[in-house]
PDB file of C-alpha atoms in Angstrom:
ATOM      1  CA  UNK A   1       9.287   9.255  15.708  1.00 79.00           C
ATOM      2  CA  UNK A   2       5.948  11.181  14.339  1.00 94.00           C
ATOM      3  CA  UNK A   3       2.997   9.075  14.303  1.00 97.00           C
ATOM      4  CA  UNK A   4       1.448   9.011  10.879  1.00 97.00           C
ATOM      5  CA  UNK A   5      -1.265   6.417  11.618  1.00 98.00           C
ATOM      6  CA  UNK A   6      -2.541   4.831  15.211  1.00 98.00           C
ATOM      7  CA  UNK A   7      -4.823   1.733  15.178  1.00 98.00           C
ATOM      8  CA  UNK A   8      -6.273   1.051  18.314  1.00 98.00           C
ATOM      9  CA  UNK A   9      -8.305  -1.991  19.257  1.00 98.00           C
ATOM     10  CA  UNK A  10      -9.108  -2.480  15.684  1.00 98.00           C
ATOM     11  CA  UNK A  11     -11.411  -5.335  15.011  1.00 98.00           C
ATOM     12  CA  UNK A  12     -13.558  -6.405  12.399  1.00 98.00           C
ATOM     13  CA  UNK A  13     -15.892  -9.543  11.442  1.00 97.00           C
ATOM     14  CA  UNK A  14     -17.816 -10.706   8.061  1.00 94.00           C
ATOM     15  CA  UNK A  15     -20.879 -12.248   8.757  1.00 92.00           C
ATOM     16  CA  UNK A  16     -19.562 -12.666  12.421  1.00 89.00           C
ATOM     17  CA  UNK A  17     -16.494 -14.264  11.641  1.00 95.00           C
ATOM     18  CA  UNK A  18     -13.431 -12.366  13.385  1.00 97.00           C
ATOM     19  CA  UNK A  19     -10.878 -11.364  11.032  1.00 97.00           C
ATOM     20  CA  UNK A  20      -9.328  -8.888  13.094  1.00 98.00           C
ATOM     21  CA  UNK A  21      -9.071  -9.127  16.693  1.00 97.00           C
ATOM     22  CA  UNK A  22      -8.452  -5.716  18.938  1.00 98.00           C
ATOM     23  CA  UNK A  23      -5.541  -4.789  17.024  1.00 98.00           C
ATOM     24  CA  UNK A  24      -3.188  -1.862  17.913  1.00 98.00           C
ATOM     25  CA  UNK A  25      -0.002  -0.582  16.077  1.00 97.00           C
ATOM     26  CA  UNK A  26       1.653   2.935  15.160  1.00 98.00           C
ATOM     27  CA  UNK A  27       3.046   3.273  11.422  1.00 98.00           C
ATOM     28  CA  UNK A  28       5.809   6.315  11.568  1.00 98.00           C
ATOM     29  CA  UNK A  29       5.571   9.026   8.993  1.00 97.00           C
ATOM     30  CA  UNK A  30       8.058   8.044   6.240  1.00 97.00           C
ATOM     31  CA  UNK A  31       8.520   4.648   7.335  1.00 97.00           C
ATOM     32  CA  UNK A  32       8.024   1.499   5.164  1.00 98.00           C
ATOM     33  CA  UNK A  33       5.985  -1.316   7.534  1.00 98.00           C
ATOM     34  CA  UNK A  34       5.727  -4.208   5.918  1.00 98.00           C
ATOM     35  CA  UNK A  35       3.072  -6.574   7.212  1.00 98.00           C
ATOM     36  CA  UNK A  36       4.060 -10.558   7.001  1.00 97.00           C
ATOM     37  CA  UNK A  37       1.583 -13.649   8.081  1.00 96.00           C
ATOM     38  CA  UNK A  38       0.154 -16.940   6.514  1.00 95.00           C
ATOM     39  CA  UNK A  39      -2.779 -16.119   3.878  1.00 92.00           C
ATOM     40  CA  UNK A  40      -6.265 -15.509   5.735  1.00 92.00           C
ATOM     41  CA  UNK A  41      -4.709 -13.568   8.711  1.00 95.00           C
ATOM     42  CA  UNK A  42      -6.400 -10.013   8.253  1.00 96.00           C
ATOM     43  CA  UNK A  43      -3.564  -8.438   6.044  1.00 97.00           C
ATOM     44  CA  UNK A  44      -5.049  -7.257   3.334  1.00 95.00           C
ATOM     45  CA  UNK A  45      -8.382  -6.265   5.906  1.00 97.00           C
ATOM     46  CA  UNK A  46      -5.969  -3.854   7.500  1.00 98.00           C
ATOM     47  CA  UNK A  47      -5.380  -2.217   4.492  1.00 97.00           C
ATOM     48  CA  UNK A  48      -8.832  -1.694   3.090  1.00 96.00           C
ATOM     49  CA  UNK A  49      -9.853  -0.584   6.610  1.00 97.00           C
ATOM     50  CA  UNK A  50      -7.217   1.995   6.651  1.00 96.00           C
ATOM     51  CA  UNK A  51      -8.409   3.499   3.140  1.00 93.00           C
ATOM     52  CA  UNK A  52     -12.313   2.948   4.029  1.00 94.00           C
ATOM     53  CA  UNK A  53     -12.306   0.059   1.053  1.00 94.00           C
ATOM     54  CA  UNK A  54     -13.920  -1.826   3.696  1.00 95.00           C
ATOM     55  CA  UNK A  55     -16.936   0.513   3.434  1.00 93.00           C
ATOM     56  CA  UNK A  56     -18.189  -1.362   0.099  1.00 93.00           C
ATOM     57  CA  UNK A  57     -18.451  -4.667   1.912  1.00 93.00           C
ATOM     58  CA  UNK A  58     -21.683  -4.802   3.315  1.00 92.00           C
ATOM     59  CA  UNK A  59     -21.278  -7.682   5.273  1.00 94.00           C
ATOM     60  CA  UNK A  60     -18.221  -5.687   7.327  1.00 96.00           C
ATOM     61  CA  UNK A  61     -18.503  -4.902  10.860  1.00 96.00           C
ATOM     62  CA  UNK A  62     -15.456  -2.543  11.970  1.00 96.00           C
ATOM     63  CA  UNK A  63     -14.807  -1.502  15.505  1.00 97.00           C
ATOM     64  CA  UNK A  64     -12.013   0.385  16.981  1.00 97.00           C
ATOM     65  CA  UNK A  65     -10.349   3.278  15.787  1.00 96.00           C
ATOM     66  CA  UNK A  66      -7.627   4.278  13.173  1.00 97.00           C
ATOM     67  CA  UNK A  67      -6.522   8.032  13.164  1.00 96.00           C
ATOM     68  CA  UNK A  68      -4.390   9.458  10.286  1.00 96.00           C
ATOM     69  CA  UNK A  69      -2.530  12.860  11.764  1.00 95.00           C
ATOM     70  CA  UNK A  70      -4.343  12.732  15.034  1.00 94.00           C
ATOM     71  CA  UNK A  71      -7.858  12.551  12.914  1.00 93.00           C
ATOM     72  CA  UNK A  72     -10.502   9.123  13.520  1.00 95.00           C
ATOM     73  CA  UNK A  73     -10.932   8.533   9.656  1.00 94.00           C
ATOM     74  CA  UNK A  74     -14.291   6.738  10.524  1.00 90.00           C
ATOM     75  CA  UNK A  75     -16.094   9.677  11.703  1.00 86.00           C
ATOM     76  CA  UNK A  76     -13.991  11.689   8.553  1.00 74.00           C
ATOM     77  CA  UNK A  77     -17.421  12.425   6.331  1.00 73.00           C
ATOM     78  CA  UNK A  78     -15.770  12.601   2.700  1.00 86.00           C
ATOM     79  CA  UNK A  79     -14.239   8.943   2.377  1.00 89.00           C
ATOM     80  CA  UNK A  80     -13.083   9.990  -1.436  1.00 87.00           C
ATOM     81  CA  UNK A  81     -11.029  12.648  -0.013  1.00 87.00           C
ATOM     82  CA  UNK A  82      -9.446  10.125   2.296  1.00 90.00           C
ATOM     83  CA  UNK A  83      -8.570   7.743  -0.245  1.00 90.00           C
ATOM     84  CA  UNK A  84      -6.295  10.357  -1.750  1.00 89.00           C
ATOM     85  CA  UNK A  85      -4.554  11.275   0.715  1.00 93.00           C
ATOM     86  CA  UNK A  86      -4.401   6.730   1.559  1.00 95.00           C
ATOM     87  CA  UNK A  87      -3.446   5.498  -2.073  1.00 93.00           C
ATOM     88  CA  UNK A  88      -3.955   1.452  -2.677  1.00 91.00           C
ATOM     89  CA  UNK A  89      -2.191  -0.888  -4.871  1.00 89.00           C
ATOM     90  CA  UNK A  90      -3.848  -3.799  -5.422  1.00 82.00           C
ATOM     91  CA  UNK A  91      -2.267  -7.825  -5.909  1.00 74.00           C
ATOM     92  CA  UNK A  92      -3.244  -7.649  -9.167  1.00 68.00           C
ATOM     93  CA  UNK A  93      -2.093  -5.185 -11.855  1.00 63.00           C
ATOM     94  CA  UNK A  94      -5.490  -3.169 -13.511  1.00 65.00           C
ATOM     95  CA  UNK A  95      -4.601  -0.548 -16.006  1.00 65.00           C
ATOM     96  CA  UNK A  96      -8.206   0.838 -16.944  1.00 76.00           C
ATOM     97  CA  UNK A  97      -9.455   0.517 -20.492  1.00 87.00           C
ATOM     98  CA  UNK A  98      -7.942   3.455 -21.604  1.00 93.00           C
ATOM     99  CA  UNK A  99      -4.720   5.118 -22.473  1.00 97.00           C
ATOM    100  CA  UNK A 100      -0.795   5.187 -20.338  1.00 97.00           C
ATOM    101  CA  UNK A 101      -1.773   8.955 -20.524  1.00 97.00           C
ATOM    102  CA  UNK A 102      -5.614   8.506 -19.110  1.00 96.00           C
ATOM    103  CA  UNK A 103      -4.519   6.747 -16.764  1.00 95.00           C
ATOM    104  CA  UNK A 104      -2.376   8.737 -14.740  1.00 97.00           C
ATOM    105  CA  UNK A 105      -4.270  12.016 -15.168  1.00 97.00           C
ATOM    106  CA  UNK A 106      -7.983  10.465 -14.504  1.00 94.00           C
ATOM    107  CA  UNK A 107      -7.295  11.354 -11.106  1.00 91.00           C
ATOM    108  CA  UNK A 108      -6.363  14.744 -11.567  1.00 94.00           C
ATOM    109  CA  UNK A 109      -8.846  15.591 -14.196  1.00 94.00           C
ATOM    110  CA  UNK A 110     -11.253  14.353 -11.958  1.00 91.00           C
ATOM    111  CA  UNK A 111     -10.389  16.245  -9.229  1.00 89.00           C
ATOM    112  CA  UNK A 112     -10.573  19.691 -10.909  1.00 93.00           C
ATOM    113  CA  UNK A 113      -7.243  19.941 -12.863  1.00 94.00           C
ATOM    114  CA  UNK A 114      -7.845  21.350 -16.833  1.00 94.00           C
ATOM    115  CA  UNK A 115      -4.330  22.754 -17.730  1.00 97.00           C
ATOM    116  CA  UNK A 116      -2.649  20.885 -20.150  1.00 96.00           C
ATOM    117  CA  UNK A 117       1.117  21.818 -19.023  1.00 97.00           C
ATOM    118  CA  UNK A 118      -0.079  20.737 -15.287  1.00 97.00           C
ATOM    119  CA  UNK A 119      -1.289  17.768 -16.387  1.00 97.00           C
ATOM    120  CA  UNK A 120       1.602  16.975 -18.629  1.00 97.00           C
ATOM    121  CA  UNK A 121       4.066  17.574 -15.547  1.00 97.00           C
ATOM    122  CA  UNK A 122       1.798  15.138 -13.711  1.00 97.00           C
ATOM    123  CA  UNK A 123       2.073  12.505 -16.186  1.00 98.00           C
ATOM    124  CA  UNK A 124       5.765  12.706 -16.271  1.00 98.00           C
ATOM    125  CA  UNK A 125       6.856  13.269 -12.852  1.00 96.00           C
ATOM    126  CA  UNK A 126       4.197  10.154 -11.485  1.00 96.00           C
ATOM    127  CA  UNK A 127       5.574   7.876 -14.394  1.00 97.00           C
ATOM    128  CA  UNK A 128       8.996   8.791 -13.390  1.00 95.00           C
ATOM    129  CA  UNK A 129       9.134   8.071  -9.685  1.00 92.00           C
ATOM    130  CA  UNK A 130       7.085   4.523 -11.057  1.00 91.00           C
ATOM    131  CA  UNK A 131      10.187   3.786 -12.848  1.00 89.00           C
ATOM    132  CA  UNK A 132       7.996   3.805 -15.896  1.00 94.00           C
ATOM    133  CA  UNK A 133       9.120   6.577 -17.869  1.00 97.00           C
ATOM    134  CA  UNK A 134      11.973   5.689 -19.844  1.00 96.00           C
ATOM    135  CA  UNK A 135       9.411   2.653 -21.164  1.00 95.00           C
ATOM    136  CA  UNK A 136       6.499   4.607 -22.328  1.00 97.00           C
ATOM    137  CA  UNK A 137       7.222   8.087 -23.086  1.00 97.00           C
ATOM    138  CA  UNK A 138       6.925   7.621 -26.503  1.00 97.00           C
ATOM    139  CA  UNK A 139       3.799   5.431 -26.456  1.00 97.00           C
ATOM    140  CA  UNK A 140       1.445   7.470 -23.860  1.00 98.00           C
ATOM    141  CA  UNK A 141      -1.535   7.380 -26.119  1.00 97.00           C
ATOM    142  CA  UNK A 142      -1.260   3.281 -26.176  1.00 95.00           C
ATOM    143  CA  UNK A 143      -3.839   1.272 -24.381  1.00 95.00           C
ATOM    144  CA  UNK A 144      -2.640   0.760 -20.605  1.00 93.00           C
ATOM    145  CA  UNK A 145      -3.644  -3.072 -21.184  1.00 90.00           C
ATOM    146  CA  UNK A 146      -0.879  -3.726 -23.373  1.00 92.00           C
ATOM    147  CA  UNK A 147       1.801  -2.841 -21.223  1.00 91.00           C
ATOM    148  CA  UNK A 148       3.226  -6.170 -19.769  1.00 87.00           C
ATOM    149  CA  UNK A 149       2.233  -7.034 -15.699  1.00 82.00           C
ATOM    150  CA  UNK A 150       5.530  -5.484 -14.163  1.00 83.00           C
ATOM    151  CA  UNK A 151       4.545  -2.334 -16.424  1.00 89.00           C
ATOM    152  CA  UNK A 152       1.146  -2.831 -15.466  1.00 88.00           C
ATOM    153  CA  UNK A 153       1.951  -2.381 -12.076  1.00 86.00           C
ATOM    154  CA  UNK A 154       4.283   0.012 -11.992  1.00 90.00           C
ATOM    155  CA  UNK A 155       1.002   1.901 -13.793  1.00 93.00           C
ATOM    156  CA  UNK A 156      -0.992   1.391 -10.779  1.00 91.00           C
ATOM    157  CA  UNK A 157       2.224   3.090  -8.762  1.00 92.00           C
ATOM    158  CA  UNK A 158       1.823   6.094 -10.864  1.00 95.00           C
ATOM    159  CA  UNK A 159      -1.998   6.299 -10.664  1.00 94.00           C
ATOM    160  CA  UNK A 160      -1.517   6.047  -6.944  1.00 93.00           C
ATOM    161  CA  UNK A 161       0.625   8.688  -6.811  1.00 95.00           C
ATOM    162  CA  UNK A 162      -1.512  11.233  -9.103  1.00 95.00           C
ATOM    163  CA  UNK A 163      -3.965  11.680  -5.578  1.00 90.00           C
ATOM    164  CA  UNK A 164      -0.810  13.235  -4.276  1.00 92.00           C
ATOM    165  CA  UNK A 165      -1.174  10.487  -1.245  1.00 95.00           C
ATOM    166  CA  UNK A 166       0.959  10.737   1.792  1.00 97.00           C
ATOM    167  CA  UNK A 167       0.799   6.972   2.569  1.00 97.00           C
ATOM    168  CA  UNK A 168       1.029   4.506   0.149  1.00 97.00           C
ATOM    169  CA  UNK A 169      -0.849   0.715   1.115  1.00 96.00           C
ATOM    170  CA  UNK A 170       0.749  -2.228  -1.136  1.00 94.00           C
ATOM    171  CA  UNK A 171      -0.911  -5.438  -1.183  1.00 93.00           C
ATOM    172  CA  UNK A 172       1.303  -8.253  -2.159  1.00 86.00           C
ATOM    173  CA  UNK A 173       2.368  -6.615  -5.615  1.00 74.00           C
ATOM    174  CA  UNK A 174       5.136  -8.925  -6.033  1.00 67.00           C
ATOM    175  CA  UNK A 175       2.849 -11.704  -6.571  1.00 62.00           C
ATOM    176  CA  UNK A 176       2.004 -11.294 -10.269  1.00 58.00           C
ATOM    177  CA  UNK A 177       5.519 -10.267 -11.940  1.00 68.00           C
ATOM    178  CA  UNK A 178       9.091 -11.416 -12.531  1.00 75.00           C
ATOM    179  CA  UNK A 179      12.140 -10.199  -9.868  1.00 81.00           C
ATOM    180  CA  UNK A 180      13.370  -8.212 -12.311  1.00 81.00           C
ATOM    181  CA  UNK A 181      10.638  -5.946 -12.202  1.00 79.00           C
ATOM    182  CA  UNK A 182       9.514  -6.924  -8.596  1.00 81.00           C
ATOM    183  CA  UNK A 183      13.185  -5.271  -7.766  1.00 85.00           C
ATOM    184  CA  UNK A 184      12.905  -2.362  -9.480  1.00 84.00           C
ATOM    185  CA  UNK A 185       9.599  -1.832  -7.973  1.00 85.00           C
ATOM    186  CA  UNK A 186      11.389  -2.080  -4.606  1.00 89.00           C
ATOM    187  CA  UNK A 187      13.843   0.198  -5.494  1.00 90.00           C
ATOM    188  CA  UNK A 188      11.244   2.757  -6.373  1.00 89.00           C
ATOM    189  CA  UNK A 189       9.694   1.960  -3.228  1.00 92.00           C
ATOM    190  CA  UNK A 190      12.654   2.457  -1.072  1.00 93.00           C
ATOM    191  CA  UNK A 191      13.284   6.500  -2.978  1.00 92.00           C
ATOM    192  CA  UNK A 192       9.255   7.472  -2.298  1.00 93.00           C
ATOM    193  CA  UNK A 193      10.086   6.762   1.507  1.00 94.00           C
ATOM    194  CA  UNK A 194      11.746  10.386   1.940  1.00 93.00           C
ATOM    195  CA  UNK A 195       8.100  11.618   0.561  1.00 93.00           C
ATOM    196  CA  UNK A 196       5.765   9.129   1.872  1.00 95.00           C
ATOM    197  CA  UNK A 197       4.747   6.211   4.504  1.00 98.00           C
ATOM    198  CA  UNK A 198       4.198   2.953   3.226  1.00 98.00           C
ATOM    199  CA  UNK A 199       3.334  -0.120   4.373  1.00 98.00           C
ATOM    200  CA  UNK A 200       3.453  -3.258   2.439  1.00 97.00           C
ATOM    201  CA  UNK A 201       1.605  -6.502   2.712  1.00 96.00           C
ATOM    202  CA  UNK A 202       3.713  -9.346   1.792  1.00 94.00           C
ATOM    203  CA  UNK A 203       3.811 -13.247   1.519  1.00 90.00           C
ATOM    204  CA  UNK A 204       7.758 -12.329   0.617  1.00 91.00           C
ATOM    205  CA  UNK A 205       9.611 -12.859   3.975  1.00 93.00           C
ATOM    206  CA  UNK A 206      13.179 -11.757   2.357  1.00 93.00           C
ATOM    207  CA  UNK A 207      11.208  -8.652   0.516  1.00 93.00           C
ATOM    208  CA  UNK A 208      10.139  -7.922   3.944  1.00 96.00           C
ATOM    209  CA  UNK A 209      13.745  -8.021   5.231  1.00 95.00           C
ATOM    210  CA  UNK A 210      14.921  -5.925   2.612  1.00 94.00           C
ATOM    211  CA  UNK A 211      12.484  -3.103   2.769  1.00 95.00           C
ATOM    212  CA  UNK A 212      11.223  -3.163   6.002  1.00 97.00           C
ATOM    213  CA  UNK A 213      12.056  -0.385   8.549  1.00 97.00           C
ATOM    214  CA  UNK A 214       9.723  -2.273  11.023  1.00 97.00           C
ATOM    215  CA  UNK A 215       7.980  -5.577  10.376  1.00 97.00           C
ATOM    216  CA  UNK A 216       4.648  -6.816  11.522  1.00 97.00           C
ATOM    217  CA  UNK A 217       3.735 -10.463  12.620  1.00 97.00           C
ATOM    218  CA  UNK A 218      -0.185 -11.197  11.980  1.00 98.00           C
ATOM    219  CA  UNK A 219      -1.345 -14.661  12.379  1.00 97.00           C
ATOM    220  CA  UNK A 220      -5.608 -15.598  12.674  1.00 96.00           C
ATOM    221  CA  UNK A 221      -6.132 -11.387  12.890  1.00 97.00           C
ATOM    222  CA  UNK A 222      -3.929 -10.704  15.693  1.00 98.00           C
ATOM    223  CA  UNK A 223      -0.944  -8.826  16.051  1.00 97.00           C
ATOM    224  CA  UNK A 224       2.127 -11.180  17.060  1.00 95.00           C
ATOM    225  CA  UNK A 225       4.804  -9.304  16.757  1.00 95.00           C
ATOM    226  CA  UNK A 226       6.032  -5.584  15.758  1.00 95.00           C
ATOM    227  CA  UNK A 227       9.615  -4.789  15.781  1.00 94.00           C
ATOM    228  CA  UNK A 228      12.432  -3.158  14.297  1.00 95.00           C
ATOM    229  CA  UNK A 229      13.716  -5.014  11.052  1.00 94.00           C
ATOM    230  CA  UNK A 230      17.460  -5.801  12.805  1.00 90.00           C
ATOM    231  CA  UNK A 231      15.568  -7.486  15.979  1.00 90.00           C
ATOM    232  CA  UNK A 232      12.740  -8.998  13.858  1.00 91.00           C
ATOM    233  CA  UNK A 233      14.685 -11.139  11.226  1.00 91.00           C
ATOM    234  CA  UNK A 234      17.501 -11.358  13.857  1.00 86.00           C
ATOM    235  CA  UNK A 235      16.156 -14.524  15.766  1.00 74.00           C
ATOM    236  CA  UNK A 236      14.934 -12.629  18.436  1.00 72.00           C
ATOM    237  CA  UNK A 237      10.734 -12.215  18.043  1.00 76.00           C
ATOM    238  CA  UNK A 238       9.041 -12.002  20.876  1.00 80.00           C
ATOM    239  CA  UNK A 239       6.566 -15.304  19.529  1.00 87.00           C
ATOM    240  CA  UNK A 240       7.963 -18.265  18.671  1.00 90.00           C
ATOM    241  CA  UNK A 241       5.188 -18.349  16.299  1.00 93.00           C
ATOM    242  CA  UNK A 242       6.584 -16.035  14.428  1.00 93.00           C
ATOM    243  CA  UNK A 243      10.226 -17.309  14.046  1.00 91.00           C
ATOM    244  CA  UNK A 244       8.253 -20.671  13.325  1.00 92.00           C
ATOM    245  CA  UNK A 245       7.000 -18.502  10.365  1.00 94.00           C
ATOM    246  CA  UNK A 246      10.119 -16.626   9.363  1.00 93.00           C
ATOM    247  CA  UNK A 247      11.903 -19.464   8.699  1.00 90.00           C
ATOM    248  CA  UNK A 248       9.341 -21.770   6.817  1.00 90.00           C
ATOM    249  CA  UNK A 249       7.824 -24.280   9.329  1.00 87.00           C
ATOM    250  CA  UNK A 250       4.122 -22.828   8.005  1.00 85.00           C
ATOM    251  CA  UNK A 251       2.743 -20.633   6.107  1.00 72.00           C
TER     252      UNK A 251
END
């Protein structure tokens, strides 16, 4: 399989404590990796290092590398170009203060785009692959904060995708709506595979299951496990720490 991303020997402290300890994985172009482990493991970490989030945290200290298409994103010099092409969705749902409409096409605008019609098609086709569409088309001039939290963030899916991003980082957005809309979510998930990697954080183990092409183990920062969905949730990990996990004993 192409390699999308490579981590190698990824570590990273705050204030000297070790949140990440000489990590290395692969994530596969157009494969969903979801990333499993007890709260305080390095999870979300991993993400924000892979989008340069981490930057803003002055107290950070990253070593290691992480390549995107064969290039070290650390010595990449414009870090807002990156984190188009590496779009983020956070826990929490945030539509900004300003219209379904703004929202989606801030991005865009931002970046240079001024024709109406593109913008439009934008709007439409990012809503649309967020399952959103069908809810809001005739209310895209309404404030973005009073769309309910599964709308909310299936917004943030849509803003994500108006960078045009070819990977896609989730961080636990199951957390904050109902299963309902945490399954359609999943389902929109599953379709933007054939366009883009993702990789999911989740506390979720059976969301994992279900979405999962591979699955990653991290417990206290380091990588326990990484394997194939089938062998992973198959009784057959290669740490008993992580069965231990799977099925409940901690967490």
């Amino acid at each position: 399989m192409n390699k999308k991303v490579e981590i190698k020997n990824l570590s990273v402290t705050y204030d000297g404590h070790t949140v990440l300890d000489n990590l290395t994985l692969d994530i596969y172009k157009n494969e969903i990796l979801t990333i499993i482990g007890p709260a305080n493991s390095g999870k979300s970490t991993l993400l924000k290092c892979m989008n340069r989030m981490i930057d803003f945290a002055d107290d950070a200290k990253v070593k290691g590398q992480i390549l995107v298409d064969g290039v070290n994103i650390y010595k990449h010099r414009d870090a807002t170009m990156l984190r188009r092409k590496i779009g983020m969705v956070s826990p929490l749902p945030v539509g900004l203060p300003m219209s379904i409409r703004e929202n989606v096409t801030y991005a865009p605008r931002m970046a240079g785009v001024r024709n109406k019609v593109e913008l439009e098609e934008i709007l439409e086709d990012c809503l649309r692959k967020a399952a959103l569409w069908d809810e809001v088309k005739d209310r895209l001039d309404t404030l973005a904060t009073k769309l309910s939290g599964g709308q909310q963030q299936r917004l943030t899916i849509a803003r994500a995708l108006s960078h045009k991003p070819e990977i896609l980082c989730l961080d636990e957005f199951s957390i904050a709506i109902d299963p309902v809309t945490t399954m359609k979510i999943e389902q929109v998930l599953a379709t933007l595979k054939k366009d883009l990697t993702i990789v999911l954080v989740t506390n979720v183990i059976n969301q994992a299951k279900r979405l999962g092409d591979r699955t990653a183990m991290i417990l206290n920062g380091v990588l326990l496990d990484l394997s194939e969905n089938k062998k992973m949730f198959s009784n057959a990990p290669k740490d008993i720490r992580t069965q231990n996990y799977i099925e409940g004993l901690f967490g």
